[in-house]
């Protein structure tokens, strides 16, 4: 019996050391102290004690004596590690080196430092930036008629283009010394939210010049001459930029582009000039049809050694003016009825001088690194912000419509089926807003958030697709009839576009989020890979030994923490927060440890093949993503001073995310290749079983109700979007009507009761109101109010209809209309 107590005491000491992630030395001392105590007591007998001491010595001495440890343990592991380590391609290496590591690294540690994270303030708009939002951005939104843009013009009006140029929308990221606005990332986000929430076409035109485009690249890599020439012209709109990356045969695998340039000499402007002859065929290039300067990615060859000995110089970037001979540009793609300028660029034997190279000859062959570094910033802002703006608009509009639209004498938002959709819309919008704000703030902190950018791009666009689907379901026929009164149709059509661009979502989820995160954000993996590159054998062995045992200790610690925290519901974890949020931090602390352990198990099991195990990588990416999203939501909640009225939405979004974490982890375990290991993994990860549940109906009801009435919570959820009640903007019209609809509901209940009691029996609503006044059910003033509300309600639920010729006419019909107006004015 005493031997059992001894073994339990040794196990307890080991678990305590692992939980607190102590060193091998501390574990050795703790175990020796336990053994010494039992030895002094003479229990459980000298034979048993001697055997335990011998086993302990056999383990502890090699682990603590580093020369032996390195010779007999580390050296064989190093040899095996070198063979099983995935070969990192140059493309992947550049991507890994391009980004920085922020809070996502804390999630890989298994011990997130929550207090440090939430105390770091989110960036706010400056007075100047807020004035721009309230002034020029509001004015731009006043000019936008999305139906005219998408159905008749197939583009922006001259008035909108002039406003974009004059007010500096195309140069938000360009510093003031070059004539730009010099705005922060959070200001960039705020502008895109407001504009894209109203028009994805105008939002795209604003986003691209401020994202992956020549301006961003010029700021980081351009020569002084290039900066001084192009940046002022880009800032004031004299130059409209685009960037040609995707080619016919290379989309996601951008480094295998077939577009090429050959270094040669040719007559240029009457002089023999050293330059490059380009041949390329690009497609899907946003702003290409209207661009005046084209950023171009191509593979550069130097067969004659005019620039150096190397023949294949790698991916290189250049800036090519639109009027360069041999370049064809101007034709358009038509992406799902969203007419933002997008089209192909083709070049045949296009000669450019060397000073067209972006950054000059110094950056020859470094194009992929330049692009990845720029894309990590643009991906963290452009699409997440645009998707968030569209989702906020959908949330506001759907909530109002669900209260205004009635069936069976009650608002459709009160039906439980509709409540489910409204709860998802509100919860996802809250999560997206927190996520996009966190990544934008990270950029303003000086980070290049490659992994968070991929998380934000994937999940913001995926959640926005779910939101627009739910919004369309709630609106029913109102949502599918296109026309000036439809504010959802184009967003529904365009949802697959944002899923596809800037890295297809399937690729982003299955290869990028965890694929990059596992190496870049892990506390040891990248360092271990770097240790393999050390040339000195003894130095390499010593460094790898240090990292190996730190990594093993990390894995054991995460496993123990996952088990203990899961068993205790993390009640003893030191976390910040109040009585409502502390439980959320505890859950995340537990699942962070579980994720870190499961990630290590996956990397150990699959090794270099993990890159091909895209389903496993995708599920682990889901866990990392949801942990990061939950972190962003809690940070937002803290930043907003923990508003109690927002708590139901936070709770819904949090429980939804944690349930997805559980589901993804289950998928990893259930598909683990060694069946006999699965029970152990389930015990460590889910010691009490899978206890997480999706948000319940009661919570969903609370969340849905918050969208149906004006409130501070609803305002915070949808802040920053365009809500003007100007003529021709249905959403603003609904927002103005909503309080009156709510005020009319008690009167409508009086009418319904009177009708059931036989006091009124008119065939029409007007007759019923007259009878209700005569029967003193309502007053004359209330009758007029109800008539006004009914009139405006019918305007909200009405849809458009057209003559066949108007639908067939499209742009030509609009042209006839404009010509007629001009003739009349003349």
PDB file of N, CA, C and O in Angstrom, residues 388-432:
ATOM      1  N   UNK A 388     -16.774  43.362 -42.752  1.00  0.00           N
ATOM      2  CA  UNK A 388     -17.407  43.801 -41.509  1.00  0.00           C
ATOM      3  C   UNK A 388     -18.412  44.910 -41.782  1.00  0.00           C
ATOM      4  O   UNK A 388     -19.515  44.916 -41.214  1.00  0.00           O
ATOM      5  N   UNK A 389     -18.055  45.844 -42.656  1.00  0.00           N
ATOM      6  CA  UNK A 389     -18.998  46.908 -43.006  1.00  0.00           C
ATOM      7  C   UNK A 389     -20.268  46.367 -43.627  1.00  0.00           C
ATOM      8  O   UNK A 389     -21.382  46.786 -43.273  1.00  0.00           O
ATOM      9  N   UNK A 390     -20.120  45.415 -44.555  1.00  0.00           N
ATOM     10  CA  UNK A 390     -21.293  44.814 -45.167  1.00  0.00           C
ATOM     11  C   UNK A 390     -22.141  44.059 -44.165  1.00  0.00           C
ATOM     12  O   UNK A 390     -23.381  44.095 -44.208  1.00  0.00           O
ATOM     13  N   UNK A 391     -21.497  43.379 -43.215  1.00  0.00           N
ATOM     14  CA  UNK A 391     -22.230  42.605 -42.215  1.00  0.00           C
ATOM     15  C   UNK A 391     -22.942  43.511 -41.220  1.00  0.00           C
ATOM     16  O   UNK A 391     -24.061  43.221 -40.789  1.00  0.00           O
ATOM     17  N   UNK A 392     -22.303  44.598 -40.840  1.00  0.00           N
ATOM     18  CA  UNK A 392     -22.970  45.556 -39.947  1.00  0.00           C
ATOM     19  C   UNK A 392     -24.219  46.130 -40.617  1.00  0.00           C
ATOM     20  O   UNK A 392     -25.274  46.279 -39.986  1.00  0.00           O
ATOM     21  N   UNK A 393     -24.092  46.466 -41.899  1.00  0.00           N
ATOM     22  CA  UNK A 393     -25.241  46.990 -42.632  1.00  0.00           C
ATOM     23  C   UNK A 393     -26.358  45.956 -42.703  1.00  0.00           C
ATOM     24  O   UNK A 393     -27.537  46.275 -42.499  1.00  0.00           O
ATOM     25  N   UNK A 394     -25.984  44.698 -42.982  1.00  0.00           N
ATOM     26  CA  UNK A 394     -26.985  43.630 -43.045  1.00  0.00           C
ATOM     27  C   UNK A 394     -27.646  43.419 -41.690  1.00  0.00           C
ATOM     28  O   UNK A 394     -28.857  43.179 -41.604  1.00  0.00           O
ATOM     29  N   UNK A 395     -26.864  43.506 -40.615  1.00  0.00           N
ATOM     30  CA  UNK A 395     -27.424  43.330 -39.267  1.00  0.00           C
ATOM     31  C   UNK A 395     -28.424  44.429 -38.950  1.00  0.00           C
ATOM     32  O   UNK A 395     -29.520  44.167 -38.445  1.00  0.00           O
ATOM     33  N   UNK A 396     -28.047  45.663 -39.238  1.00  0.00           N
ATOM     34  CA  UNK A 396     -28.941  46.796 -38.963  1.00  0.00           C
ATOM     35  C   UNK A 396     -30.229  46.673 -39.776  1.00  0.00           C
ATOM     36  O   UNK A 396     -31.340  46.804 -39.241  1.00  0.00           O
ATOM     37  N   UNK A 397     -30.076  46.412 -41.072  1.00  0.00           N
ATOM     38  CA  UNK A 397     -31.234  46.356 -41.969  1.00  0.00           C
ATOM     39  C   UNK A 397     -32.133  45.168 -41.644  1.00  0.00           C
ATOM     40  O   UNK A 397     -33.370  45.299 -41.632  1.00  0.00           O
ATOM     41  N   UNK A 398     -31.541  44.011 -41.370  1.00  0.00           N
ATOM     42  CA  UNK A 398     -32.341  42.814 -41.123  1.00  0.00           C
ATOM     43  C   UNK A 398     -33.087  42.922 -39.807  1.00  0.00           C
ATOM     44  O   UNK A 398     -34.249  42.492 -39.696  1.00  0.00           O
ATOM     45  N   UNK A 399     -32.439  43.489 -38.804  1.00  0.00           N
ATOM     46  CA  UNK A 399     -33.134  43.697 -37.536  1.00  0.00           C
ATOM     47  C   UNK A 399     -34.323  44.621 -37.690  1.00  0.00           C
ATOM     48  O   UNK A 399     -35.422  44.337 -37.174  1.00  0.00           O
ATOM     49  N   UNK A 400     -34.123  45.735 -38.406  1.00  0.00           N
ATOM     50  CA  UNK A 400     -35.227  46.681 -38.617  1.00  0.00           C
ATOM     51  C   UNK A 400     -36.339  46.033 -39.441  1.00  0.00           C
ATOM     52  O   UNK A 400     -37.527  46.148 -39.107  1.00  0.00           O
ATOM     53  N   UNK A 401     -35.959  45.353 -40.520  1.00  0.00           N
ATOM     54  CA  UNK A 401     -36.958  44.744 -41.395  1.00  0.00           C
ATOM     55  C   UNK A 401     -37.757  43.675 -40.649  1.00  0.00           C
ATOM     56  O   UNK A 401     -38.977  43.556 -40.817  1.00  0.00           O
ATOM     57  N   UNK A 402     -37.064  42.894 -39.804  1.00  0.00           N
ATOM     58  CA  UNK A 402     -37.745  41.825 -39.067  1.00  0.00           C
ATOM     59  C   UNK A 402     -38.727  42.371 -38.038  1.00  0.00           C
ATOM     60  O   UNK A 402     -39.646  41.671 -37.625  1.00  0.00           O
ATOM     61  N   UNK A 403     -38.558  43.613 -37.617  1.00  0.00           N
ATOM     62  CA  UNK A 403     -39.519  44.237 -36.707  1.00  0.00           C
ATOM     63  C   UNK A 403     -40.655  44.909 -37.487  1.00  0.00           C
ATOM     64  O   UNK A 403     -41.816  44.899 -37.063  1.00  0.00           O
ATOM     65  N   UNK A 404     -40.321  45.477 -38.637  1.00  0.00           N
ATOM     66  CA  UNK A 404     -41.323  46.200 -39.429  1.00  0.00           C
ATOM     67  C   UNK A 404     -42.243  45.233 -40.167  1.00  0.00           C
ATOM     68  O   UNK A 404     -43.465  45.437 -40.218  1.00  0.00           O
ATOM     69  N   UNK A 405     -41.666  44.187 -40.728  1.00  0.00           N
ATOM     70  CA  UNK A 405     -42.443  43.223 -41.521  1.00  0.00           C
ATOM     71  C   UNK A 405     -43.236  42.313 -40.587  1.00  0.00           C
ATOM     72  O   UNK A 405     -42.673  41.710 -39.660  1.00  0.00           O
ATOM     73  N   UNK A 406     -44.520  42.195 -40.824  1.00  0.00           N
ATOM     74  CA  UNK A 406     -45.379  41.377 -39.958  1.00  0.00           C
ATOM     75  C   UNK A 406     -46.076  40.288 -40.757  1.00  0.00           C
ATOM     76  O   UNK A 406     -46.429  40.472 -41.920  1.00  0.00           O
ATOM     77  N   UNK A 407     -46.228  39.165 -40.105  1.00  0.00           N
ATOM     78  CA  UNK A 407     -47.005  38.043 -40.618  1.00  0.00           C
ATOM     79  C   UNK A 407     -47.780  37.458 -39.439  1.00  0.00           C
ATOM     80  O   UNK A 407     -47.253  37.397 -38.316  1.00  0.00           O
ATOM     81  N   UNK A 408     -49.010  37.049 -39.683  1.00  0.00           N
ATOM     82  CA  UNK A 408     -49.859  36.511 -38.614  1.00  0.00           C
ATOM     83  C   UNK A 408     -49.967  37.485 -37.443  1.00  0.00           C
ATOM     84  O   UNK A 408     -49.955  37.101 -36.272  1.00  0.00           O
ATOM     85  N   UNK A 409     -50.009  38.782 -37.807  1.00  0.00           N
ATOM     86  CA  UNK A 409     -50.199  39.865 -36.827  1.00  0.00           C
ATOM     87  C   UNK A 409     -49.062  39.997 -35.812  1.00  0.00           C
ATOM     88  O   UNK A 409     -49.277  40.466 -34.693  1.00  0.00           O
ATOM     89  N   UNK A 410     -47.865  39.568 -36.192  1.00  0.00           N
ATOM     90  CA  UNK A 410     -46.713  39.788 -35.316  1.00  0.00           C
ATOM     91  C   UNK A 410     -45.459  39.974 -36.150  1.00  0.00           C
ATOM     92  O   UNK A 410     -45.375  39.472 -37.286  1.00  0.00           O
ATOM     93  N   UNK A 411     -44.482  40.733 -35.642  1.00  0.00           N
ATOM     94  CA  UNK A 411     -43.238  40.925 -36.389  1.00  0.00           C
ATOM     95  C   UNK A 411     -42.576  39.585 -36.674  1.00  0.00           C
ATOM     96  O   UNK A 411     -42.538  38.696 -35.807  1.00  0.00           O
ATOM     97  N   UNK A 412     -42.040  39.432 -37.876  1.00  0.00           N
ATOM     98  CA  UNK A 412     -41.419  38.148 -38.220  1.00  0.00           C
ATOM     99  C   UNK A 412     -40.196  37.880 -37.346  1.00  0.00           C
ATOM    100  O   UNK A 412     -39.798  36.730 -37.177  1.00  0.00           O
ATOM    101  N   UNK A 413     -39.602  38.928 -36.778  1.00  0.00           N
ATOM    102  CA  UNK A 413     -38.460  38.737 -35.892  1.00  0.00           C
ATOM    103  C   UNK A 413     -38.798  38.027 -34.610  1.00  0.00           C
ATOM    104  O   UNK A 413     -37.895  37.601 -33.873  1.00  0.00           O
ATOM    105  N   UNK A 414     -40.099  37.890 -34.307  1.00  0.00           N
ATOM    106  CA  UNK A 414     -40.513  37.172 -33.098  1.00  0.00           C
ATOM    107  C   UNK A 414     -40.665  35.672 -33.335  1.00  0.00           C
ATOM    108  O   UNK A 414     -40.852  34.916 -32.385  1.00  0.00           O
ATOM    109  N   UNK A 415     -40.624  35.237 -34.578  1.00  0.00           N
ATOM    110  CA  UNK A 415     -40.698  33.807 -34.854  1.00  0.00           C
ATOM    111  C   UNK A 415     -39.362  33.154 -34.502  1.00  0.00           C
ATOM    112  O   UNK A 415     -38.295  33.688 -34.811  1.00  0.00           O
ATOM    113  N   UNK A 416     -39.416  31.981 -33.874  1.00  0.00           N
ATOM    114  CA  UNK A 416     -38.182  31.360 -33.392  1.00  0.00           C
ATOM    115  C   UNK A 416     -37.217  31.010 -34.521  1.00  0.00           C
ATOM    116  O   UNK A 416     -36.000  31.092 -34.357  1.00  0.00           O
ATOM    117  N   UNK A 417     -37.763  30.622 -35.659  1.00  0.00           N
ATOM    118  CA  UNK A 417     -36.892  30.319 -36.788  1.00  0.00           C
ATOM    119  C   UNK A 417     -36.116  31.543 -37.253  1.00  0.00           C
ATOM    120  O   UNK A 417     -34.924  31.458 -37.569  1.00  0.00           O
ATOM    121  N   UNK A 418     -36.783  32.684 -37.276  1.00  0.00           N
ATOM    122  CA  UNK A 418     -36.117  33.931 -37.655  1.00  0.00           C
ATOM    123  C   UNK A 418     -35.153  34.361 -36.553  1.00  0.00           C
ATOM    124  O   UNK A 418     -34.069  34.896 -36.827  1.00  0.00           O
ATOM    125  N   UNK A 419     -35.526  34.113 -35.298  1.00  0.00           N
ATOM    126  CA  UNK A 419     -34.628  34.452 -34.186  1.00  0.00           C
ATOM    127  C   UNK A 419     -33.283  33.744 -34.323  1.00  0.00           C
ATOM    128  O   UNK A 419     -32.231  34.337 -34.010  1.00  0.00           O
ATOM    129  N   UNK A 420     -33.295  32.500 -34.773  1.00  0.00           N
ATOM    130  CA  UNK A 420     -32.029  31.783 -34.970  1.00  0.00           C
ATOM    131  C   UNK A 420     -31.129  32.522 -35.939  1.00  0.00           C
ATOM    132  O   UNK A 420     -29.928  32.690 -35.703  1.00  0.00           O
ATOM    133  N   UNK A 421     -31.720  32.967 -37.045  1.00  0.00           N
ATOM    134  CA  UNK A 421     -30.939  33.699 -38.045  1.00  0.00           C
ATOM    135  C   UNK A 421     -30.455  35.035 -37.489  1.00  0.00           C
ATOM    136  O   UNK A 421     -29.296  35.425 -37.687  1.00  0.00           O
ATOM    137  N   UNK A 422     -31.322  35.751 -36.787  1.00  0.00           N
ATOM    138  CA  UNK A 422     -30.933  37.046 -36.228  1.00  0.00           C
ATOM    139  C   UNK A 422     -29.808  36.893 -35.205  1.00  0.00           C
ATOM    140  O   UNK A 422     -28.897  37.737 -35.140  1.00  0.00           O
ATOM    141  N   UNK A 423     -29.863  35.845 -34.393  1.00  0.00           N
ATOM    142  CA  UNK A 423     -28.808  35.622 -33.401  1.00  0.00           C
ATOM    143  C   UNK A 423     -27.473  35.368 -34.084  1.00  0.00           C
ATOM    144  O   UNK A 423     -26.430  35.885 -33.651  1.00  0.00           O
ATOM    145  N   UNK A 424     -27.471  34.568 -35.157  1.00  0.00           N
ATOM    146  CA  UNK A 424     -26.219  34.332 -35.889  1.00  0.00           C
ATOM    147  C   UNK A 424     -25.697  35.626 -36.488  1.00  0.00           C
ATOM    148  O   UNK A 424     -24.498  35.911 -36.444  1.00  0.00           O
ATOM    149  N   UNK A 425     -26.594  36.417 -37.073  1.00  0.00           N
ATOM    150  CA  UNK A 425     -26.178  37.677 -37.674  1.00  0.00           C
ATOM    151  C   UNK A 425     -25.517  38.568 -36.631  1.00  0.00           C
ATOM    152  O   UNK A 425     -24.434  39.131 -36.856  1.00  0.00           O
ATOM    153  N   UNK A 426     -26.155  38.714 -35.470  1.00  0.00           N
ATOM    154  CA  UNK A 426     -25.608  39.574 -34.418  1.00  0.00           C
ATOM    155  C   UNK A 426     -24.295  39.021 -33.870  1.00  0.00           C
ATOM    156  O   UNK A 426     -23.316  39.764 -33.709  1.00  0.00           O
ATOM    157  N   UNK A 427     -24.259  37.720 -33.585  1.00  0.00           N
ATOM    158  CA  UNK A 427     -23.051  37.120 -33.012  1.00  0.00           C
ATOM    159  C   UNK A 427     -21.869  37.182 -33.951  1.00  0.00           C
ATOM    160  O   UNK A 427     -20.748  37.534 -33.547  1.00  0.00           O
ATOM    161  N   UNK A 428     -22.088  36.843 -35.217  1.00  0.00           N
ATOM    162  CA  UNK A 428     -20.999  36.881 -36.190  1.00  0.00           C
ATOM    163  C   UNK A 428     -20.534  38.316 -36.446  1.00  0.00           C
ATOM    164  O   UNK A 428     -19.336  38.567 -36.629  1.00  0.00           O
ATOM    165  N   UNK A 429     -21.465  39.240 -36.475  1.00  0.00           N
ATOM    166  CA  UNK A 429     -21.083  40.640 -36.688  1.00  0.00           C
ATOM    167  C   UNK A 429     -20.212  41.142 -35.539  1.00  0.00           C
ATOM    168  O   UNK A 429     -19.218  41.843 -35.761  1.00  0.00           O
ATOM    169  N   UNK A 430     -20.572  40.766 -34.329  1.00  0.00           N
ATOM    170  CA  UNK A 430     -19.775  41.150 -33.158  1.00  0.00           C
ATOM    171  C   UNK A 430     -18.366  40.564 -33.266  1.00  0.00           C
ATOM    172  O   UNK A 430     -17.368  41.264 -33.037  1.00  0.00           O
ATOM    173  N   UNK A 431     -18.280  39.290 -33.627  1.00  0.00           N
ATOM    174  CA  UNK A 431     -16.978  38.632 -33.732  1.00  0.00           C
ATOM    175  C   UNK A 431     -16.142  39.248 -34.844  1.00  0.00           C
ATOM    176  O   UNK A 431     -14.941  39.517 -34.672  1.00  0.00           O
ATOM    177  N   UNK A 432     -16.745  39.490 -36.004  1.00  0.00           N
ATOM    178  CA  UNK A 432     -16.019  40.073 -37.125  1.00  0.00           C
ATOM    179  C   UNK A 432     -15.489  41.463 -36.803  1.00  0.00           C
ATOM    180  O   UNK A 432     -14.352  41.811 -37.137  1.00  0.00           O
TER     181      UNK A 432
END
